[in-house]
Amino acid sequence: MTRTPNAFDWNHIRAFLATAETGSLSAAARRLNLTQPTLSRQVAALEESLGLMLFERIGKSLQLTQAGVELLEHTRPMGLAADRIALAALGQSESITGTVRITASDVYSAYLLPDVLRRLRQLAPDLHIDIIASNDIRDLMRREADIAIRHVRPEQPELIARLIHEETARFYAAPQYLAKAGRPEDVRDLSSHDFISFGDAEGMVGHLTPLGFPLTKRNFRYETQSGLVAWELVKRGFGIAPMSDRIARQTPEVERLLPQMEPIRFPVWLTTHRELHTSRKIRLVFDLLAEHFFQK
């Protein structure tokens, strides 16, 4: 008899989500506070109920099959809905107080965190948030921050990392720059334009060149360690820069270039110390950040 979605066990879905997001049974079991055999049985039960193989083992990690990728797209909103229910219940049942320190880039802190802070103020009005707007990777092991938003996955086993989103970025410039320098028609045209570097120009070249962009250090006329300063220079017509599409959508002063170009993709990881993840206030902020970034 064919099973209907109503026959699915939520625990099995939750086990699948955790395994897909962490890439291993052991890490997923730790996240859900289960034994690895229990979690493995739950994933296997879901595969049996669907008649599909959802994971294949690649070396020491698990990789989603195509069926797994498609199922993840449908089940992630279920996980977020469950998180929202838990967040709402937590906000109603307990008074969350104290300080939570969030570190993110200055651009993310200025453009993306305010919406999360509004929601946090509703759920936990007594919670104090300390935003560490820094483009350096803060050391969570030394408790310089409680939660970090990063574009690289940390390697320390004491940290919990959750891949919450895959961002897209494209090249942007202000109309006054394009009026002066002309509008690039294809990727090759970029080599004749001025660029603004977010951080070290050599590092930017090293990242963009393997992606097929014909840029050298000479293209980067301006260089700054501040993402906000770099973006302000773009808005004021000093040159071109890559930027997250969601941030650019909040910036009417710029125009997107090369509309047919495939976007640059980069991950967004949410990270906290394993011990802190058991804290109610840390978990509240962590889950709300994950929900916010996934929805964008």
Coordinates of C-alpha atoms in Angstrom, one line a residue:
M1 CA 0.0 0.0 0.0
T2 CA 1.3 3.4 -0.9
R3 CA 2.1 5.6 2.1
T4 CA 0.8 9.1 2.3
P5 CA 2.7 12.0 3.7
N6 CA 0.5 11.8 6.9
A7 CA 2.1 8.5 7.6
F8 CA 5.6 10.0 7.9
D9 CA 7.1 10.1 11.4
W10 CA 8.4 13.6 12.3
N11 CA 11.3 12.1 14.1
H12 CA 12.4 10.5 10.9
I13 CA 12.1 13.8 9.0
R14 CA 14.1 15.5 11.7
A15 CA 16.8 12.8 11.6
F16 CA 17.0 13.3 7.8
L17 CA 17.3 17.1 8.1
A18 CA 20.1 16.9 10.7
T19 CA 22.0 14.4 8.7
A20 CA 21.7 16.4 5.5
E21 CA 22.8 19.6 7.2
T22 CA 25.8 18.1 9.1
G23 CA 26.9 15.6 6.5
S24 CA 27.4 12.7 9.0
L25 CA 25.4 10.5 11.2
S26 CA 27.6 11.1 14.2
A27 CA 27.3 14.9 14.0
A28 CA 23.6 14.7 13.4
A29 CA 23.2 12.4 16.4
R30 CA 25.1 14.9 18.6
R31 CA 22.9 17.8 17.3
L32 CA 19.7 15.9 18.2
N33 CA 21.1 14.4 21.4
L34 CA 20.5 10.8 20.1
T35 CA 22.8 7.8 19.8
Q36 CA 24.2 7.2 16.3
P37 CA 22.4 3.8 15.9
T38 CA 19.1 5.4 16.8
L39 CA 19.5 8.2 14.3
S40 CA 20.7 5.7 11.6
R41 CA 17.6 3.6 12.2
Q42 CA 15.4 6.7 11.8
V43 CA 17.0 7.7 8.5
A44 CA 16.7 4.1 7.3
A45 CA 13.1 4.0 8.2
L46 CA 12.4 7.1 6.2
E47 CA 14.2 5.7 3.2
E48 CA 12.2 2.5 3.5
S49 CA 8.9 4.4 3.8
L50 CA 9.7 6.4 0.7
G51 CA 11.3 3.6 -1.3
L52 CA 14.3 5.8 -2.0
M53 CA 17.9 6.1 -1.2
L54 CA 18.5 9.5 0.3
F55 CA 22.3 9.3 1.1
E56 CA 25.4 7.7 -0.3
R57 CA 28.7 7.4 1.5
I58 CA 31.6 9.4 0.0
G59 CA 34.7 8.7 2.0
K60 CA 33.9 9.4 5.7
S61 CA 30.9 11.7 4.9
L62 CA 27.4 11.3 3.6
Q63 CA 26.3 13.0 0.4
L64 CA 22.7 13.5 -0.6
T65 CA 21.4 11.7 -3.6
Q66 CA 19.3 13.5 -6.1
A67 CA 16.2 12.2 -4.4
G68 CA 17.7 13.4 -1.1
V69 CA 18.3 16.9 -2.5
E70 CA 14.6 17.1 -3.7
L71 CA 13.3 15.9 -0.3
L72 CA 15.5 18.4 1.5
E73 CA 13.9 21.3 -0.4
H74 CA 10.5 20.2 0.8
T75 CA 11.4 19.3 4.4
R76 CA 13.5 22.3 5.3
P77 CA 10.4 24.5 5.6
M78 CA 8.9 21.8 7.9
G79 CA 12.0 22.1 10.2
L80 CA 11.8 25.9 10.2
A81 CA 8.1 25.7 11.1
A82 CA 8.9 23.4 14.0
D83 CA 11.6 25.9 15.1
R84 CA 9.1 28.8 14.9
I85 CA 6.6 26.9 17.1
A86 CA 9.4 26.1 19.6
L87 CA 10.6 29.8 19.6
A88 CA 7.1 31.1 20.1
A89 CA 6.5 28.7 23.0
L90 CA 9.8 29.6 24.6
G91 CA 9.1 33.3 24.3
Q92 CA 5.7 32.7 26.0
S93 CA 6.8 30.3 28.7
E94 CA 10.1 31.6 29.9
S95 CA 11.8 35.0 30.6
I96 CA 15.0 35.0 28.5
T97 CA 17.5 37.5 30.0
G98 CA 21.2 38.1 29.8
T99 CA 23.6 39.0 26.9
V100 CA 24.2 37.2 23.6
R101 CA 27.1 38.3 21.5
I102 CA 26.8 37.9 17.7
T103 CA 29.7 38.4 15.4
A104 CA 29.2 39.0 11.7
S105 CA 30.8 41.1 8.9
D106 CA 30.1 44.8 9.1
V107 CA 28.0 44.6 6.0
Y108 CA 25.8 41.8 7.3
S109 CA 25.6 43.5 10.7
A110 CA 24.3 46.8 9.1
Y111 CA 22.0 45.3 6.4
L112 CA 20.8 41.9 7.6
L113 CA 20.8 41.8 11.4
P114 CA 18.3 44.6 12.1
D115 CA 15.3 42.5 11.0
V116 CA 16.4 39.7 13.3
L117 CA 16.8 42.1 16.2
R118 CA 13.2 43.3 15.7
R119 CA 11.9 39.8 16.0
L120 CA 14.1 39.1 19.0
R121 CA 12.8 42.2 20.8
Q122 CA 9.3 40.8 20.4
L123 CA 10.2 37.3 21.6
A124 CA 12.7 38.2 24.4
P125 CA 12.4 41.9 25.3
D126 CA 14.8 41.5 28.2
L127 CA 17.6 40.0 26.1
H128 CA 20.6 42.2 25.5
I129 CA 22.4 41.7 22.1
D130 CA 26.0 42.7 21.6
I131 CA 26.8 42.9 17.9
I132 CA 30.5 42.5 17.1
A133 CA 30.7 43.9 13.5
S134 CA 34.0 42.5 12.3
N135 CA 35.4 41.1 9.1
D136 CA 37.9 39.0 11.1
I137 CA 37.0 35.5 12.2
R138 CA 36.3 35.8 15.8
D139 CA 37.5 33.0 18.1
L140 CA 34.5 31.3 19.5
M141 CA 36.8 29.0 21.5
R142 CA 37.9 32.0 23.5
R143 CA 34.3 33.2 23.9
E144 CA 34.9 36.4 22.0
A145 CA 31.4 35.9 20.7
D146 CA 28.6 33.4 21.3
I147 CA 27.4 33.0 17.8
A148 CA 29.2 33.7 14.5
I149 CA 28.0 34.1 11.0
R150 CA 30.7 33.0 8.7
H151 CA 31.4 32.0 5.1
V152 CA 33.7 29.1 6.0
R153 CA 33.0 26.1 8.1
P154 CA 35.1 25.9 11.3
E155 CA 37.1 22.7 11.9
Q156 CA 37.2 22.6 15.7
P157 CA 35.1 19.7 17.0
E158 CA 34.0 21.8 20.0
L159 CA 32.0 24.0 17.7
I160 CA 28.6 23.4 16.1
A161 CA 28.2 24.7 12.6
R162 CA 25.0 24.8 10.6
L163 CA 24.9 25.5 6.9
I164 CA 21.9 27.9 6.8
H165 CA 22.0 29.4 3.4
E166 CA 23.8 29.5 0.1
E167 CA 24.1 33.2 -0.9
T168 CA 24.4 34.5 -4.4
A169 CA 26.5 37.5 -5.4
R170 CA 26.9 39.5 -8.6
F171 CA 28.8 42.6 -9.7
Y172 CA 27.4 46.1 -9.0
A173 CA 28.2 49.7 -9.8
A174 CA 26.6 53.1 -9.5
P175 CA 25.0 54.8 -12.5
Q176 CA 27.6 57.7 -12.3
Y177 CA 30.5 55.2 -12.7
L178 CA 28.8 53.5 -15.6
A179 CA 28.2 56.8 -17.3
K180 CA 31.9 57.6 -17.1
A181 CA 33.5 54.2 -17.7
G182 CA 30.8 52.5 -19.8
R183 CA 28.8 49.4 -19.1
P184 CA 30.6 46.0 -19.4
E185 CA 28.8 43.8 -21.9
D186 CA 30.4 40.5 -21.0
V187 CA 32.9 39.1 -18.5
R188 CA 35.9 40.0 -20.6
D189 CA 35.0 43.7 -20.4
L190 CA 35.6 43.6 -16.7
S191 CA 39.3 43.7 -17.2
S192 CA 39.2 47.4 -18.3
H193 CA 37.2 48.6 -15.3
D194 CA 38.1 49.9 -11.8
F195 CA 37.2 47.7 -8.9
I196 CA 37.0 48.2 -5.1
S197 CA 38.5 45.5 -2.9
F198 CA 36.8 44.2 0.2
G199 CA 39.9 43.5 2.2
D200 CA 43.2 42.5 0.5
A201 CA 43.2 43.0 -3.2
E202 CA 45.5 40.0 -3.9
G203 CA 43.1 37.9 -1.9
M204 CA 40.2 39.2 -4.1
V205 CA 42.1 38.4 -7.3
G206 CA 42.9 35.0 -5.9
H207 CA 39.3 34.3 -5.3
L208 CA 37.8 35.7 -8.5
T209 CA 40.4 34.6 -11.1
P210 CA 39.6 30.8 -10.7
L211 CA 36.0 31.7 -11.2
G212 CA 36.8 33.0 -14.7
F213 CA 36.9 36.7 -14.0
P214 CA 39.9 38.3 -15.9
L215 CA 41.1 40.6 -13.1
T216 CA 44.5 41.6 -11.8
K217 CA 45.6 43.6 -8.8
R218 CA 45.8 46.7 -11.1
N219 CA 42.0 46.6 -11.5
F220 CA 41.6 47.2 -7.8
R221 CA 42.1 50.9 -7.5
Y222 CA 40.7 51.1 -4.0
E223 CA 41.2 48.7 -1.1
T224 CA 39.7 48.8 2.4
Q225 CA 39.3 46.3 5.3
S226 CA 35.8 47.8 5.9
G227 CA 33.0 46.3 3.9
L228 CA 30.8 49.3 4.6
V229 CA 33.4 51.7 3.4
A230 CA 33.9 49.6 0.2
W231 CA 30.2 49.5 -0.5
E232 CA 29.9 53.2 0.1
L233 CA 32.6 53.8 -2.5
V234 CA 30.6 51.7 -4.9
K235 CA 27.5 53.7 -4.3
R236 CA 29.5 56.9 -4.8
G237 CA 30.7 55.8 -8.3
F238 CA 34.4 54.9 -7.6
G239 CA 34.1 51.5 -9.3
I240 CA 32.7 48.0 -9.4
A241 CA 32.5 45.4 -6.6
P242 CA 30.8 42.0 -6.1
M243 CA 28.1 42.0 -3.4
S244 CA 25.5 39.7 -2.0
D245 CA 22.3 40.0 -4.0
R246 CA 20.1 40.4 -1.0
I247 CA 22.2 43.4 0.3
A248 CA 22.2 44.9 -3.2
R249 CA 18.4 44.7 -3.3
Q250 CA 18.4 47.1 -0.3
T251 CA 20.7 49.5 -2.1
P252 CA 18.8 51.5 -4.8
E253 CA 21.9 53.5 -5.6
V254 CA 23.6 50.7 -7.5
E255 CA 22.8 48.6 -10.7
R256 CA 23.5 45.0 -11.3
L257 CA 25.9 44.3 -14.1
L258 CA 26.0 41.4 -16.6
P259 CA 22.5 40.1 -16.0
Q260 CA 23.2 36.9 -17.9
M261 CA 26.2 36.0 -15.8
E262 CA 25.8 33.0 -13.5
P263 CA 25.9 34.3 -9.9
I264 CA 28.9 33.7 -7.6
R265 CA 27.7 31.4 -4.8
F266 CA 29.1 31.2 -1.3
P267 CA 27.9 29.5 1.9
V268 CA 26.6 31.0 5.1
W269 CA 27.5 29.1 8.2
L270 CA 26.0 29.7 11.7
T271 CA 28.4 28.6 14.4
T272 CA 28.4 28.4 18.2
H273 CA 30.2 26.6 20.9
R274 CA 28.8 23.1 21.7
E275 CA 28.3 24.0 25.3
L276 CA 26.5 27.2 24.6
H277 CA 24.1 25.5 22.2
T278 CA 22.3 24.0 25.3
S279 CA 21.7 27.5 26.6
R280 CA 18.0 28.6 26.1
K281 CA 19.0 32.2 25.2
I282 CA 21.7 31.0 22.7
R283 CA 19.4 28.5 21.2
L284 CA 16.7 31.1 20.8
V285 CA 19.0 33.5 18.9
F286 CA 20.7 30.7 16.9
D287 CA 17.4 29.3 15.6
L288 CA 16.0 32.7 14.8
L289 CA 19.1 33.6 12.8
A290 CA 18.8 30.3 10.9
E291 CA 15.2 30.9 10.1
H292 CA 15.9 34.5 9.0
F293 CA 18.7 33.6 6.6
F294 CA 17.0 30.6 5.1
Q295 CA 13.9 32.6 4.2
K296 CA 15.9 35.3 2.3

